[in-house]
Structure formats: structure tokens, C-alpha cells
Amino acid sequence: MSDAMIRVSAEVRDRLAVIAESRGMSIRSLVQEFADSTLTDEERRERAERTRAYLTEHFGVEVTDEESAAMGHRLRAASSGQRP
């Protein structure tokens, strides 16, 4: 495995160190965990399409683009602590 240097401000570095320490891991492991668990836009679209196909096949539910967008908005609002 090759190493790469990522330049961040001292404030970001310090925050990463606090988060990593609270989880009992290194900053390197924290960044790796983030990279492994964060989906790209394309991966999110693919997952959404698979979910929609599953709902249709197994439950007979057709989710429209509008319903999907509205649910995404509500989920993002909920995860950020906002009211939809």
C-alpha cells in the first residue's frame, strides 16, 4: 500500500484526531473507514435503482421519481436534525 499526504488545516487535523481517539483508532483508520463507507453519487443511484426494483418485484410497489426525491429530502433533513 502506498501512502499519500492529504493537506488539511490544523483545525481539521485536530478535529480528526479527536474523532479518531474517541473511536479508539488512528486518523489513518478513520479516513479509511470514511472512504470505505461513503457512497459516490453513482453508487447511490445504483443502490436506489436496486431498491426500487426490489420493492416492485417483492411488494408490488412502484416508487415514482417524485416520491423517491421527496423521501431523499426527508431523510437528509432528518439526518441533519432539521424538520422536513
PDB file of C-alpha atoms in Angstrom:
ATOM      1  CA  MET A   1       0.000   0.000   0.000  1.00  0.00           C
ATOM      2  CA  SER A   2       1.380   3.405  -0.877  1.00  0.00           C
ATOM      3  CA  ASP A   3       0.969   6.403   1.366  1.00  0.00           C
ATOM      4  CA  ALA A   4      -0.445   9.737   0.285  1.00  0.00           C
ATOM      5  CA  MET A   5      -0.336  13.040   2.057  1.00  0.00           C
ATOM      6  CA  ILE A   6      -3.565  14.986   2.390  1.00  0.00           C
ATOM      7  CA  ARG A   7      -3.214  18.634   3.312  1.00  0.00           C
ATOM      8  CA  VAL A   8      -5.851  19.977   5.690  1.00  0.00           C
ATOM      9  CA  SER A   9      -5.948  22.894   8.072  1.00  0.00           C
ATOM     10  CA  ALA A  10      -4.716  22.442  11.626  1.00  0.00           C
ATOM     11  CA  GLU A  11      -8.317  22.726  12.821  1.00  0.00           C
ATOM     12  CA  VAL A  12      -9.435  19.840  10.601  1.00  0.00           C
ATOM     13  CA  ARG A  13      -6.441  17.736  11.630  1.00  0.00           C
ATOM     14  CA  ASP A  14      -7.182  18.372  15.296  1.00  0.00           C
ATOM     15  CA  ARG A  15     -10.844  17.501  14.845  1.00  0.00           C
ATOM     16  CA  LEU A  16      -9.939  14.285  13.033  1.00  0.00           C
ATOM     17  CA  ALA A  17      -7.569  13.414  15.873  1.00  0.00           C
ATOM     18  CA  VAL A  18     -10.316  13.938  18.482  1.00  0.00           C
ATOM     19  CA  ILE A  19     -12.831  11.868  16.487  1.00  0.00           C
ATOM     20  CA  ALA A  20     -10.303   9.097  15.889  1.00  0.00           C
ATOM     21  CA  GLU A  21      -9.263   8.994  19.535  1.00  0.00           C
ATOM     22  CA  SER A  22     -12.881   8.847  20.695  1.00  0.00           C
ATOM     23  CA  ARG A  23     -13.327   5.784  18.476  1.00  0.00           C
ATOM     24  CA  GLY A  24     -10.076   4.181  19.557  1.00  0.00           C
ATOM     25  CA  MET A  25      -8.489   4.380  16.127  1.00  0.00           C
ATOM     26  CA  SER A  26      -5.871   6.294  14.196  1.00  0.00           C
ATOM     27  CA  ILE A  27      -6.608   9.162  11.828  1.00  0.00           C
ATOM     28  CA  ARG A  28      -5.469   6.866   9.011  1.00  0.00           C
ATOM     29  CA  SER A  29      -8.089   4.270  10.019  1.00  0.00           C
ATOM     30  CA  LEU A  30     -10.743   6.964  10.392  1.00  0.00           C
ATOM     31  CA  VAL A  31     -10.093   8.273   6.877  1.00  0.00           C
ATOM     32  CA  GLN A  32     -10.078   4.706   5.524  1.00  0.00           C
ATOM     33  CA  GLU A  33     -13.404   3.995   7.251  1.00  0.00           C
ATOM     34  CA  PHE A  34     -14.879   7.165   5.749  1.00  0.00           C
ATOM     35  CA  ALA A  35     -13.673   6.266   2.249  1.00  0.00           C
ATOM     36  CA  ASP A  36     -14.998   2.707   2.565  1.00  0.00           C
ATOM     37  CA  SER A  37     -18.419   3.734   3.856  1.00  0.00           C
ATOM     38  CA  THR A  38     -19.177   6.817   1.760  1.00  0.00           C
ATOM     39  CA  LEU A  39     -21.048   6.205  -1.483  1.00  0.00           C
ATOM     40  CA  THR A  40     -20.421   8.147  -4.667  1.00  0.00           C
ATOM     41  CA  ASP A  41     -23.374   9.731  -6.462  1.00  0.00           C
ATOM     42  CA  GLU A  42     -23.298   6.885  -8.993  1.00  0.00           C
ATOM     43  CA  GLU A  43     -23.248   4.242  -6.253  1.00  0.00           C
ATOM     44  CA  ARG A  44     -26.226   5.933  -4.555  1.00  0.00           C
ATOM     45  CA  ARG A  45     -28.158   5.974  -7.844  1.00  0.00           C
ATOM     46  CA  GLU A  46     -27.407   2.288  -8.439  1.00  0.00           C
ATOM     47  CA  ARG A  47     -28.479   1.385  -4.899  1.00  0.00           C
ATOM     48  CA  ALA A  48     -31.690   3.398  -5.283  1.00  0.00           C
ATOM     49  CA  GLU A  49     -32.497   1.631  -8.552  1.00  0.00           C
ATOM     50  CA  ARG A  50     -31.884  -1.791  -6.989  1.00  0.00           C
ATOM     51  CA  THR A  51     -34.114  -0.843  -4.061  1.00  0.00           C
ATOM     52  CA  ARG A  52     -36.880   0.373  -6.358  1.00  0.00           C
ATOM     53  CA  ALA A  53     -36.670  -2.837  -8.395  1.00  0.00           C
ATOM     54  CA  TYR A  54     -36.809  -4.920  -5.199  1.00  0.00           C
ATOM     55  CA  LEU A  55     -39.875  -3.045  -3.934  1.00  0.00           C
ATOM     56  CA  THR A  56     -41.615  -3.573  -7.253  1.00  0.00           C
ATOM     57  CA  GLU A  57     -40.708  -7.256  -7.545  1.00  0.00           C
ATOM     58  CA  HIS A  58     -41.384  -8.316  -3.956  1.00  0.00           C
ATOM     59  CA  PHE A  59     -44.095  -5.929  -2.803  1.00  0.00           C
ATOM     60  CA  GLY A  60     -45.719  -4.652  -5.987  1.00  0.00           C
ATOM     61  CA  VAL A  61     -44.845  -1.079  -5.015  1.00  0.00           C
ATOM     62  CA  GLU A  62     -43.895   1.343  -7.779  1.00  0.00           C
ATOM     63  CA  VAL A  63     -41.945   4.300  -6.394  1.00  0.00           C
ATOM     64  CA  THR A  64     -42.082   7.347  -8.669  1.00  0.00           C
ATOM     65  CA  ASP A  65     -39.140   9.679  -9.217  1.00  0.00           C
ATOM     66  CA  GLU A  66     -41.030  12.354  -7.290  1.00  0.00           C
ATOM     67  CA  GLU A  67     -41.651  10.046  -4.325  1.00  0.00           C
ATOM     68  CA  SER A  68     -38.039   8.973  -4.340  1.00  0.00           C
ATOM     69  CA  ALA A  69     -36.831  12.600  -4.391  1.00  0.00           C
ATOM     70  CA  ALA A  70     -39.230  13.562  -1.587  1.00  0.00           C
ATOM     71  CA  MET A  71     -38.082  10.642   0.568  1.00  0.00           C
ATOM     72  CA  GLY A  72     -34.444  11.547  -0.075  1.00  0.00           C
ATOM     73  CA  HIS A  73     -35.143  15.112   1.023  1.00  0.00           C
ATOM     74  CA  ARG A  74     -36.863  13.925   4.203  1.00  0.00           C
ATOM     75  CA  LEU A  75     -34.030  11.521   5.016  1.00  0.00           C
ATOM     76  CA  ARG A  76     -31.366  14.199   4.502  1.00  0.00           C
ATOM     77  CA  ALA A  77     -33.336  16.644   6.652  1.00  0.00           C
ATOM     78  CA  ALA A  78     -33.778  14.048   9.394  1.00  0.00           C
ATOM     79  CA  SER A  79     -30.098  13.119   9.404  1.00  0.00           C
ATOM     80  CA  SER A  80     -29.091  16.779   9.667  1.00  0.00           C
ATOM     81  CA  GLY A  81     -31.502  17.408  12.535  1.00  0.00           C
ATOM     82  CA  GLN A  82     -33.852  19.628  10.522  1.00  0.00           C
ATOM     83  CA  ARG A  83     -37.577  19.360  10.275  1.00  0.00           C
ATOM     84  CA  PRO A  84     -38.789  18.449   6.745  1.00  0.00           C
TER      85      PRO A  84
END
